[in-house]
Short mmCIF file of C-alpha atoms and ligand atoms in Angstrom, two decimals:
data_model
loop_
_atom_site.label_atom_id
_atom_site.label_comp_id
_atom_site.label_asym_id
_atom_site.label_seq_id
_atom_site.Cartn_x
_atom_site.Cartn_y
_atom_site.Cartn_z
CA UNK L 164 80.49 102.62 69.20
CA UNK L 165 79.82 98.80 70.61
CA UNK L 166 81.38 98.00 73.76
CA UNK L 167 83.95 95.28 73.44
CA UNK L 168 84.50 92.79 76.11
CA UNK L 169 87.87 91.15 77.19
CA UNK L 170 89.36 88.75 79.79
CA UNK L 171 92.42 90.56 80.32
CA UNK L 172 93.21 94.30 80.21
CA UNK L 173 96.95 95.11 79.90
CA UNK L 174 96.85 99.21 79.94
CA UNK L 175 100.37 100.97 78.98
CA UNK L 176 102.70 99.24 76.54
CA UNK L 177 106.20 98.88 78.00
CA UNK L 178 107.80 95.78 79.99
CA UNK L 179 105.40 95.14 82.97
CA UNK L 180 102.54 94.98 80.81
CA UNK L 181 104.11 92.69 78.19
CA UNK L 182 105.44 90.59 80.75
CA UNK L 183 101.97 90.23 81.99
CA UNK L 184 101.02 89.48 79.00
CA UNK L 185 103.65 86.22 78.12
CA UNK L 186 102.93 84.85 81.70
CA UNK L 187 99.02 85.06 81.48
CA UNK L 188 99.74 82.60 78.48
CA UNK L 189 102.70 80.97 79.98
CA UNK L 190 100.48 80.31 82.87
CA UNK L 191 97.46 79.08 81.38
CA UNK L 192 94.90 81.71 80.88
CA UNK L 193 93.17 80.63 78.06
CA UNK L 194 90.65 84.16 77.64
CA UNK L 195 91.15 87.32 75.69
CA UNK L 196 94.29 89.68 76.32
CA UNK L 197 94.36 93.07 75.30
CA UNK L 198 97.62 95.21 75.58
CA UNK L 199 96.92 99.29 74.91
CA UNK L 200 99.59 101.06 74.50
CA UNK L 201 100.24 104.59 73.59
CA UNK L 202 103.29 104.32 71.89
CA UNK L 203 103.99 103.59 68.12
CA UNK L 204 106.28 100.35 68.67
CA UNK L 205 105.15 97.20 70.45
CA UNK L 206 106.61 96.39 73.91
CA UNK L 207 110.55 96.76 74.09
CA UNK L 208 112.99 96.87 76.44
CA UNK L 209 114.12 100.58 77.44
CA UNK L 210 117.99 99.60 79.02
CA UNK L 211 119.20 99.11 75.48
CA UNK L 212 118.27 103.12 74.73
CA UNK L 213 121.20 104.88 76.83
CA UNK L 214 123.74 101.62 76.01
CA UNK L 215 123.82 99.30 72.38
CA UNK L 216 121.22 100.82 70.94
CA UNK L 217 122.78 104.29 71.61
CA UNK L 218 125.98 103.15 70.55
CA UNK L 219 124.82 101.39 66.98
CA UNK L 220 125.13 97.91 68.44
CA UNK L 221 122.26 96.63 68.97
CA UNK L 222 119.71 97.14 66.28
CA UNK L 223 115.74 98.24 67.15
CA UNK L 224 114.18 94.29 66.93
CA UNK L 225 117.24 93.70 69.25
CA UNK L 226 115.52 95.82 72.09
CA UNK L 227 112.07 94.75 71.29
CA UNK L 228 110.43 92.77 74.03
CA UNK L 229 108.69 89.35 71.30
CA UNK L 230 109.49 89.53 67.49
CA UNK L 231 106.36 91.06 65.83
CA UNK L 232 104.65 87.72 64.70
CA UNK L 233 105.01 86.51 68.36
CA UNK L 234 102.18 88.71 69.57
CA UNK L 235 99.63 87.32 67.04
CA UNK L 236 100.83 83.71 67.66
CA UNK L 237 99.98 84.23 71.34
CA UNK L 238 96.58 85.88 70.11
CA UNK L 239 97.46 88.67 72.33
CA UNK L 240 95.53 91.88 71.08
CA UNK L 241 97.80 94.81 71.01
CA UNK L 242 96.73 97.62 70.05
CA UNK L 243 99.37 100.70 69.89
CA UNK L 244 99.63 105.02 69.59
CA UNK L 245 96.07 104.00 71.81
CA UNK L 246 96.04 105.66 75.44
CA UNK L 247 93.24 104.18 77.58
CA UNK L 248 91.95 108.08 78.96
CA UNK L 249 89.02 106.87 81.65
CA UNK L 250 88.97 103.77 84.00
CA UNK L 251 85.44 103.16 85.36
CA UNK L 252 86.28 100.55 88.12
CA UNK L 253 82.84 100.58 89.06
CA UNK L 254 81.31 98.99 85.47
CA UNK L 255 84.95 97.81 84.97
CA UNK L 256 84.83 99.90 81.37
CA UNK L 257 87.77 101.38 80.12
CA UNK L 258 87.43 104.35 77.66
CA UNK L 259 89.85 104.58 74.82
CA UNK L 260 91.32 107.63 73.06
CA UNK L 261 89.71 106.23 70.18
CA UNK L 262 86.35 106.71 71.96
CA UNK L 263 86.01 102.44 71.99
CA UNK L 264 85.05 101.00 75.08
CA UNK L 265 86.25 98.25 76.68
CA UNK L 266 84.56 95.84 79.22
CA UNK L 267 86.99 93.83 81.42
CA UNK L 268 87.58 91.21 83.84
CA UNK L 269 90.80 92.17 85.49
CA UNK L 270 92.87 94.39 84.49
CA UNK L 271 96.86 95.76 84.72
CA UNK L 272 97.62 99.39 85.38
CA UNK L 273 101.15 99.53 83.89
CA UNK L 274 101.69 103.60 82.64
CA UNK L 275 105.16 103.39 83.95
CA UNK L 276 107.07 107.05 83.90
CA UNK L 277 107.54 110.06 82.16
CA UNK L 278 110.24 112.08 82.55
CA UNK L 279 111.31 115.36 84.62
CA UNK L 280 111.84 118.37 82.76
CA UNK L 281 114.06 121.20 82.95
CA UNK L 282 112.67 124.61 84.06
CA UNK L 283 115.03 126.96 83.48
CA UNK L 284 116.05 130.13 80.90
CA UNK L 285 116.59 128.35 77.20
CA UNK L 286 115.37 125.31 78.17
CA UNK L 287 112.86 124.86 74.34
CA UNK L 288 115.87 125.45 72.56
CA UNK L 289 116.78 122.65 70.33
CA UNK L 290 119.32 119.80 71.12
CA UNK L 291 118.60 119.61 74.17
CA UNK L 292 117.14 115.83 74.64
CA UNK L 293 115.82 113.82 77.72
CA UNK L 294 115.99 110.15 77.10
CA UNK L 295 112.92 107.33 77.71
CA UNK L 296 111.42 106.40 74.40
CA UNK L 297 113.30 104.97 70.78
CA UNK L 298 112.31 108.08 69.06
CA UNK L 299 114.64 109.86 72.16
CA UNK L 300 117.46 107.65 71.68
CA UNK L 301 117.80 108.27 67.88
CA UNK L 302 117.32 111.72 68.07
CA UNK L 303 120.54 111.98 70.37
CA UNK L 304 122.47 109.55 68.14
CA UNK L 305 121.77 111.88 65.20
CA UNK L 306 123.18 114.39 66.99
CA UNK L 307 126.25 112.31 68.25
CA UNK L 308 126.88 111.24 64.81
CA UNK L 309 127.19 115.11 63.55
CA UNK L 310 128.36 116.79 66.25
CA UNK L 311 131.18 116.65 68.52
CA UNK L 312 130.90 118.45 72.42
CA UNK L 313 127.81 117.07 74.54
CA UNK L 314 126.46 118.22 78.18
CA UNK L 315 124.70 115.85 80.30
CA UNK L 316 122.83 117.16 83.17
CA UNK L 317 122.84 114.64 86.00
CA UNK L 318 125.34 112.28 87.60
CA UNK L 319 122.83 109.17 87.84
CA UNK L 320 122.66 106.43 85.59
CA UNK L 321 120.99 108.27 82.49
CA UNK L 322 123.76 111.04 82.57
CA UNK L 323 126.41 108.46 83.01
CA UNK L 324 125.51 105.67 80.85
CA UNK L 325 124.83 108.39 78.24
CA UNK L 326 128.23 109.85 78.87
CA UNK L 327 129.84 106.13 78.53
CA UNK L 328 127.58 105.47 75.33
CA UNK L 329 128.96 108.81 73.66
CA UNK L 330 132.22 108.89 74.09
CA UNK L 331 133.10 105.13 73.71
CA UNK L 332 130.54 104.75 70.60
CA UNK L 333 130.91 108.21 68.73
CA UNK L 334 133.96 109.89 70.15
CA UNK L 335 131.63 112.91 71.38
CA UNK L 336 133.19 114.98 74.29
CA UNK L 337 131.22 114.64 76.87
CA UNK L 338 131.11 116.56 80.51
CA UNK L 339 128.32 115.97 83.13
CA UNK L 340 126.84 118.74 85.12
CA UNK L 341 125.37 117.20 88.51
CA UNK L 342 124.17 118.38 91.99
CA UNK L 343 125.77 115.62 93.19
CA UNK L 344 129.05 115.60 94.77
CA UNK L 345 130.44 112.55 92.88
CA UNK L 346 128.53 110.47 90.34
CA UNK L 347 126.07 107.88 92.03
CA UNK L 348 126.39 109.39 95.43
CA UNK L 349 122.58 109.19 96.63
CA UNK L 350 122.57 105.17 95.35
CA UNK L 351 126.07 103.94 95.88
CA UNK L 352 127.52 106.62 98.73
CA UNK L 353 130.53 108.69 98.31
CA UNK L 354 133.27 106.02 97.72
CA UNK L 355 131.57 103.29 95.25
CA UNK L 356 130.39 106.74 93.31
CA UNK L 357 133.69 107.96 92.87
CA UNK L 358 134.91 104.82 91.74
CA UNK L 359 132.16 105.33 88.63
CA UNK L 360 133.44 108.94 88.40
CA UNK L 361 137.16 107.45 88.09
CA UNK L 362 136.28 105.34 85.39
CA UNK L 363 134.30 107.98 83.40
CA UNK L 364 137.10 110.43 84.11
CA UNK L 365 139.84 107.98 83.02
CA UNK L 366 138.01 107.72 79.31
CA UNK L 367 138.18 111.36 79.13
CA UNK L 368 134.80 112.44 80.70
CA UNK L 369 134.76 115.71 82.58
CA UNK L 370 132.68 115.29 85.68
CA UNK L 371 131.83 118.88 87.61
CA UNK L 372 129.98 117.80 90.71
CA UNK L 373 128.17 120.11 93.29
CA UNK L 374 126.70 122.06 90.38
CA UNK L 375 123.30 123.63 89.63
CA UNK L 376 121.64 124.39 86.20
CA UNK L 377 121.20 128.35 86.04
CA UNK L 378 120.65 128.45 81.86
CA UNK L 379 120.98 127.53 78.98
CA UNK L 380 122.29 129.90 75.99
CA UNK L 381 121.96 129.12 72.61
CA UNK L 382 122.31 131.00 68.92
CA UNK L 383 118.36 132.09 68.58
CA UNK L 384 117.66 128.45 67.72
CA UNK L 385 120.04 125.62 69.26
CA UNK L 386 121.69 125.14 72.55
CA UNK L 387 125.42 126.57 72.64
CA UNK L 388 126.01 127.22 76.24
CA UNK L 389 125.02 125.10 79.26
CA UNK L 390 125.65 128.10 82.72
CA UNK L 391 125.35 127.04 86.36
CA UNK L 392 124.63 129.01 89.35
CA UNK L 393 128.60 128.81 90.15
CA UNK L 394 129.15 130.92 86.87
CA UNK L 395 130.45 127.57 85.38
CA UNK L 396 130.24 128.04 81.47
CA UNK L 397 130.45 124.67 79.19
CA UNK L 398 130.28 125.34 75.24
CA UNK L 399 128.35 122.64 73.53
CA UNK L 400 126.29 121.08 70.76
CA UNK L 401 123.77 119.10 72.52
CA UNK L 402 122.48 118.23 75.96
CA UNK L 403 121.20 115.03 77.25
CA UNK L 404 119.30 115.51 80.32
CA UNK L 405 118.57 112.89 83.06
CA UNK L 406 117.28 114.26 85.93
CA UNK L 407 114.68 111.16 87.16
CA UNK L 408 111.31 109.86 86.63
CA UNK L 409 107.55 110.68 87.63
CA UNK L 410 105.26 107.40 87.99
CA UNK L 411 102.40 107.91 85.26
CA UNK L 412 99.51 107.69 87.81
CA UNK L 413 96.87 110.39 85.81
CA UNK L 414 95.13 107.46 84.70
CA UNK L 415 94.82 105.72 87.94
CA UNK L 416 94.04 108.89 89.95
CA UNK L 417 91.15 109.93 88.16
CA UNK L 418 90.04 106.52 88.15
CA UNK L 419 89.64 106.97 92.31
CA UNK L 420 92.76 104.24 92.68
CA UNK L 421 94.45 104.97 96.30
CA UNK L 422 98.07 106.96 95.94
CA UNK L 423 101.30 106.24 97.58
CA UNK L 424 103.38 108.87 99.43
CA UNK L 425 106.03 107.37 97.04
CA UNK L 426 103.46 108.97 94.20
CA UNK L 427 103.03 105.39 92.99
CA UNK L 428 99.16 103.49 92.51
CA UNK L 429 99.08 101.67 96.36
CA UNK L 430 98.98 97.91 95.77
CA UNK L 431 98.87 94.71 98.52
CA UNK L 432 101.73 92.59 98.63
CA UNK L 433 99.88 91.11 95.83
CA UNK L 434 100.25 93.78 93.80
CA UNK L 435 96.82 94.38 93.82
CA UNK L 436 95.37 98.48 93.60
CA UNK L 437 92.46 99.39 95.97
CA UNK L 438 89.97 97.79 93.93
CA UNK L 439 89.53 94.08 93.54
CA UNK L 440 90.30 92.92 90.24
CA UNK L 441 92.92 95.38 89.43
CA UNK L 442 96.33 95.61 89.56
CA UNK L 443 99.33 97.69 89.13
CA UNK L 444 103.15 96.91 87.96
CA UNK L 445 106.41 98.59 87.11
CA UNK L 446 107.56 101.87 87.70
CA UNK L 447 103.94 102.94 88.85
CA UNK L 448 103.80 100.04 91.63
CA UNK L 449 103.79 101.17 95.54
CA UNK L 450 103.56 97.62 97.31
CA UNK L 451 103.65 96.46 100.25
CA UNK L 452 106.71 94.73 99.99
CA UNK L 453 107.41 91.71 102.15
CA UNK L 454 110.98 91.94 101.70
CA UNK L 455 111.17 95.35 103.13
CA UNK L 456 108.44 95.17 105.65
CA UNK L 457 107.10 98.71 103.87
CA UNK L 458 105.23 99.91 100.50
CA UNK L 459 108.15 100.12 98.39
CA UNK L 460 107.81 101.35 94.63
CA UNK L 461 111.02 100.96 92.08
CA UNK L 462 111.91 102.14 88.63
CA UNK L 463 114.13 99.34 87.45
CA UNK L 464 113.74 97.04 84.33
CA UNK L 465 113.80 93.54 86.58
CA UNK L 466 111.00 94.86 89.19
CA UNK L 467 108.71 95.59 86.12
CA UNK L 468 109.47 91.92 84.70
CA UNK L 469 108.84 90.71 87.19
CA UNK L 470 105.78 92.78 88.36
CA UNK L 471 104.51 91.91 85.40
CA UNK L 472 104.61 88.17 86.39
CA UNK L 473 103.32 88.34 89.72
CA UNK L 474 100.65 90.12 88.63
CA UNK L 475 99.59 87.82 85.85
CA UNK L 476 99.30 84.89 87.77
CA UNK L 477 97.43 86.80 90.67
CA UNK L 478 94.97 87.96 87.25
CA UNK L 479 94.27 84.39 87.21
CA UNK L 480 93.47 83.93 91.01
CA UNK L 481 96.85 82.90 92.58
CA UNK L 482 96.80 85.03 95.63
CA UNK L 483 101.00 85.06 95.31
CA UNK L 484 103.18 87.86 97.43
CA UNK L 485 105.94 89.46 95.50
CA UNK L 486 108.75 88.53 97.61
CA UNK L 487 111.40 89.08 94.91
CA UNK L 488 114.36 91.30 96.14
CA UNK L 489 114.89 93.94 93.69
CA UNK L 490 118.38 93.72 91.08
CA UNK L 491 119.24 96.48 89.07
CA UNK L 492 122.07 96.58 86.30
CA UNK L 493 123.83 99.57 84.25
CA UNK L 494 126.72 99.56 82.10
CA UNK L 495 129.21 102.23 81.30
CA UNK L 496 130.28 101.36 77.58
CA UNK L 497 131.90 98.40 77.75
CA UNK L 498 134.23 100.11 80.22
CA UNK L 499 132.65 98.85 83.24
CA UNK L 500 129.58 96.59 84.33
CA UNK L 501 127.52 97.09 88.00
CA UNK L 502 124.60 94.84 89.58
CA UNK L 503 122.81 96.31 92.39
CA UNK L 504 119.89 94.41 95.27
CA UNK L 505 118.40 96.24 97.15
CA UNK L 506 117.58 99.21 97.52
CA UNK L 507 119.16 100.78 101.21
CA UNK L 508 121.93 102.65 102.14
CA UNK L 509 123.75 102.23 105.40
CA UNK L 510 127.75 101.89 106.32
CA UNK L 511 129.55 100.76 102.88
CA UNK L 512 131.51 96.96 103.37
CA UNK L 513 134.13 96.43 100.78
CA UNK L 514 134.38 92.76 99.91
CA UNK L 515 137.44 92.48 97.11
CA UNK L 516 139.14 94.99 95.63
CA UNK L 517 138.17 98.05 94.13
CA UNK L 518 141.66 98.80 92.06
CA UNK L 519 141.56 95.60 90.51
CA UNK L 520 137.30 96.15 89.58
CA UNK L 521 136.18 93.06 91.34
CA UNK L 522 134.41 93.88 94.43
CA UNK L 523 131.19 93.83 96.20
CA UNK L 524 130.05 96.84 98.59
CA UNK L 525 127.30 96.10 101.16
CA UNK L 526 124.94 98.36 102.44
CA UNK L 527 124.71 97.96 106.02
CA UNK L 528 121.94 99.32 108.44
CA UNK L 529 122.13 98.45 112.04
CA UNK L 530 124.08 96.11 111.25
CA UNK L 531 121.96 94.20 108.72
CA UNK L 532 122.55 94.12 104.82
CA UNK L 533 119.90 96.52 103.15
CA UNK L 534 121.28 96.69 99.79
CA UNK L 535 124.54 95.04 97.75
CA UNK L 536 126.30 96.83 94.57
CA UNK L 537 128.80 94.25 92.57
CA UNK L 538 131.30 94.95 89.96
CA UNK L 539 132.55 91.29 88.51
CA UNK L 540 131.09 89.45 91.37
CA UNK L 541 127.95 88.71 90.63
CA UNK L 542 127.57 85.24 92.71
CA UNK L 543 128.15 87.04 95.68
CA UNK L 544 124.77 89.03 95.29
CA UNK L 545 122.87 85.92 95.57
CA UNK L 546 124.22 86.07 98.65
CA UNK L 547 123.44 89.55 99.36
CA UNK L 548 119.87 88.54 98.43
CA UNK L 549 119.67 86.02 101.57
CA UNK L 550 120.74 88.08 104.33
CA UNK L 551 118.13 90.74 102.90
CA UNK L 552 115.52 88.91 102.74
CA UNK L 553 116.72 86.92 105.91
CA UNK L 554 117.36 90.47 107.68
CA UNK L 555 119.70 88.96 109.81
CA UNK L 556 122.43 90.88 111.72
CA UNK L 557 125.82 89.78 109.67
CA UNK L 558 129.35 90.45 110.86
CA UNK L 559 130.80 93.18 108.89
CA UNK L 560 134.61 91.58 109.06
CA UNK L 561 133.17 88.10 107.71
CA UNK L 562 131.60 90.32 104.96
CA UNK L 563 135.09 92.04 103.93
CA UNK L 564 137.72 88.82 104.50
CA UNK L 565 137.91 86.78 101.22
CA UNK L 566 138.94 84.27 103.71
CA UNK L 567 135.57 83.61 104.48
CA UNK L 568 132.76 81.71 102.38
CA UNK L 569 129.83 83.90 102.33
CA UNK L 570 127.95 80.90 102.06
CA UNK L 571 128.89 80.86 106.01
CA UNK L 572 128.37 84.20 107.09
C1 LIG U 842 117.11 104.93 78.73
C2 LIG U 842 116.73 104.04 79.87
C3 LIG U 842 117.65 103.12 80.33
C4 LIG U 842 117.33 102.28 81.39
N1 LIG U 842 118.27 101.40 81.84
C5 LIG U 842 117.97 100.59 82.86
C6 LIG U 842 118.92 99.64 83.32
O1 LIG U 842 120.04 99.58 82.82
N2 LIG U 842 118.57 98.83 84.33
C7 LIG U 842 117.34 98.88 84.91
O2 LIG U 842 117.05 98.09 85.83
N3 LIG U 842 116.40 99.77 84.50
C8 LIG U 842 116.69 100.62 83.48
N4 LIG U 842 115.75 101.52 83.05
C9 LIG U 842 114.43 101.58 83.72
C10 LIG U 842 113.45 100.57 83.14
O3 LIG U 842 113.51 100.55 81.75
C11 LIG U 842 112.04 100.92 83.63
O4 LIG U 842 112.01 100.76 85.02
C12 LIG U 842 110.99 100.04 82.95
O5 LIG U 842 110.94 100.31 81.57
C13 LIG U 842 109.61 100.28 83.55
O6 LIG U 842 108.66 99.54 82.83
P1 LIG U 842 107.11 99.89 82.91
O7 LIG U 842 106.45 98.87 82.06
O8 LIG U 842 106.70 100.06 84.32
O9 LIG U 842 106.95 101.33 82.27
P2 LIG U 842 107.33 101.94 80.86
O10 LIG U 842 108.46 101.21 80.26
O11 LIG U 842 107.47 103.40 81.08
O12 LIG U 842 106.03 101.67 79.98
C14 LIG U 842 104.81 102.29 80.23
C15 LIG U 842 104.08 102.50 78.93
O13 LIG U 842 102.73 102.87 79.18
C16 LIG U 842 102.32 103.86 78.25
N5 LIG U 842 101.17 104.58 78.80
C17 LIG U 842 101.14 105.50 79.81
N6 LIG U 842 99.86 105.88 80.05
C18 LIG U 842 99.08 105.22 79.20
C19 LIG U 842 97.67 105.18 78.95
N7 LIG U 842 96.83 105.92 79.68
N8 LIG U 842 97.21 104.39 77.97
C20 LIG U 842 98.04 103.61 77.23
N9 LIG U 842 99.39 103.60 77.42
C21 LIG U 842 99.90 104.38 78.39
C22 LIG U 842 103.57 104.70 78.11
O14 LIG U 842 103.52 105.49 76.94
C23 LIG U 842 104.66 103.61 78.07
O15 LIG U 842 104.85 103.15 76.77
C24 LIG U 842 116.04 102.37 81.99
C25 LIG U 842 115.11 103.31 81.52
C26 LIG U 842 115.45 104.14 80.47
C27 LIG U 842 114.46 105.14 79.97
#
């Protein structure tokens, strides 16, 4: 088969890469792009899944990163169910599942995650979902729409979006199995997590923390039972399990790319991988952040946008750091709405109050913000973002007293 030579390799089809893909245009590059994706759909936007879309309110071109014509009127290349399988950085030649090679200039590592499984006794039997692609997300409306008791193993935000989504949008009873003390606890510590928990409890969600999976049970063909080591026993239709990520990295691992001890593709500040030329974005991105001062690598839908950015202009020779501070958002229905910088954990400030659901908790290590969680106060984050990136030492009473203007502190 004839080799085929592009500008721009975009490999894996979710945000980072598309994002790439609109600022390599946006910023000028004027050569080929190619986006290869191994999905059937073209580039969407994956929050949507566990919240409107779930729910029936958003519809699928809703979630979709461009409209469909947009791609051709950019004359981006995409082409999709393709998986690039072999990365010759050497030649720069990429090998396609449809045996086609491709000859590059730069190119975008962007494989993003796939997600943990269960282990355990009846865990093939059916209706028992995990949650990362459309075809997911349908598959557990379908079963919201018919059915009526659901078990959702994990207290993060998959579990407890999913939770939110189910009850509010299909009146499914939901109750979340977790290892977890209260919901949130390893992001948000033990009182901004129960304040999640309260909310999900007060819309009828049961919430049985410091739990672990033992089995599932089912009839010979579905789930019926969800059992954890306790001897807790939970009767249901359907599970939704979200237990975390892995970064994709086969692809850049046999390719010779250096690995994080995060388990993400080791970039520069840059974003750029161990070879020249190449880079890396999204969920699969270890960088050397300069925010941080260490290699950093995040799974949240604004640090893949915006990934996907930096990297595109470095494609065309920039030489730019990605000093963003990361921001990461979740609903619960439309019950309530958090916005998190970050990430750190440290002594928890309260700035507002948390009865009245306006408040901001600050993450404080040695006296220095790390990280900032907001529930209806979102222009104080942009605050948060300055003393993190400033890493200045900030007074934790100016940080709680309305009195005072954060723009002072
Ligand atoms: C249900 C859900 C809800 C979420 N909600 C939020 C939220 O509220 N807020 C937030 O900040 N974040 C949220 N996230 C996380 C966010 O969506 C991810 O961090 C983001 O999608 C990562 O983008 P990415 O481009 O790095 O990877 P992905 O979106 O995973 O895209 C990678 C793509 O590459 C493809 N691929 C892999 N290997 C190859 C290969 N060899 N060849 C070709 N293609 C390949 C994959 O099939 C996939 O389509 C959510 C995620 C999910 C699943």
């Amino acid at each position: 088969m004839a080799r085929r030579q592009v500008d721009h390799l975009l490999i894996g089809g979710g945000l980072a890469a598309a994002n790439c893909a609109r600022w390599l245009r946006e910023g000028g590059a004027d050569g080929s792009i190619l986006l290869v994706g191994r999905e059937p759909d073209p580039p969407y936007n994956r929050p949507p899944l566990s919240k409107g879309y779930l729910q029936g309110k958003d519809t699928r071109e809703d979630a979709l990163f461009r409209p469909d014509e947009w791609w051709e009127e950019q004359r981006i290349d995409l082409l999709l169910r393709t998986s690039v399988m072999k990365l010759d950085t050497d030649e720069r030649v990429a090998t396609l599942s449809t045996k086609e090679e491709i000859e590059f200039g730069s190119a975008l590592l962007a494989t993003g995650s796939n997600v943990k499984r269960l282990r355990v006794d009846g865990c093939d039997l059916d209706g028992i979902h995990y949650l990362r692609a459309f075809g997911n997300s349908d598959a557990i409306k379908a079963d919201a729409q018919e059915r009526t008791r659901a078990v959702l193993i994990g207290g993060s935000y998959i579990g407890c979006e999913v939770a939110a989504s189910l009850t509010a949008a299909h009146g499914v009873e939901c109750e979340i199995v977790m290892l977890e003390d209260v919901t949130f606890e390893p992001f948000f510590g033990e009182q901004v997590g129960r304040f999640f928990q309260d909310v999900l409890e007060e819309h009828g969600v049961k919430v049985h923390g410091g739990e672990e999976l033992e089995r599932f049970e089912g009839d010979g063909e579905r789930v019926t039972r969800v059992v954890t080591k306790s001897g807790l026993e939970i009767d249901c239709d359907f599970v939704v399990a979200g237990i975390g990520v892995n970064p994709d990295v086969t692809l850049a691992r046999s390719a010779g790319l250096e690995i994080g001890e995060q388990g993400g593709v080791l970039c520069s500040s840059e974003l750029q991988t161990s070879v020249s030329g190449i880079y890396a974005a999204g969920d699969i991105c270890e960088y050397d952040s300069p925010v941080h001062g260490k290699p950093m690598r995040i799974e949240h839908w604004d640090v893949a946008f915006n990934q996907g950015k930096t990297a595109a202009f470095n494609m065309m020779g920039r030489e730019l750091d990605h000093d963003v501070v990361p921001y990461f958002f979740s609903d619960l229905a439309d019950w309530v709405s958090m916005e998190y910088v970050g990430p750190g954990s440290g002594d928890t400030v309260i700035r507002g109050s948390m009865e009245e659901r306006e408040f901001v908790a600050f993450y404080l290590d040695d006296g220095k913000v790390k990280a900032a969680l907001s529930v209806g106060r979102s222009d104080d984050l942009d605050h948060a973002r300055r003393f993190i990136s400033e890493g200045t030492t900030t007074d934790p009473e100016a940080l709680a007293s309305l009195d005072r203007d954060l723009a002072d502190v």
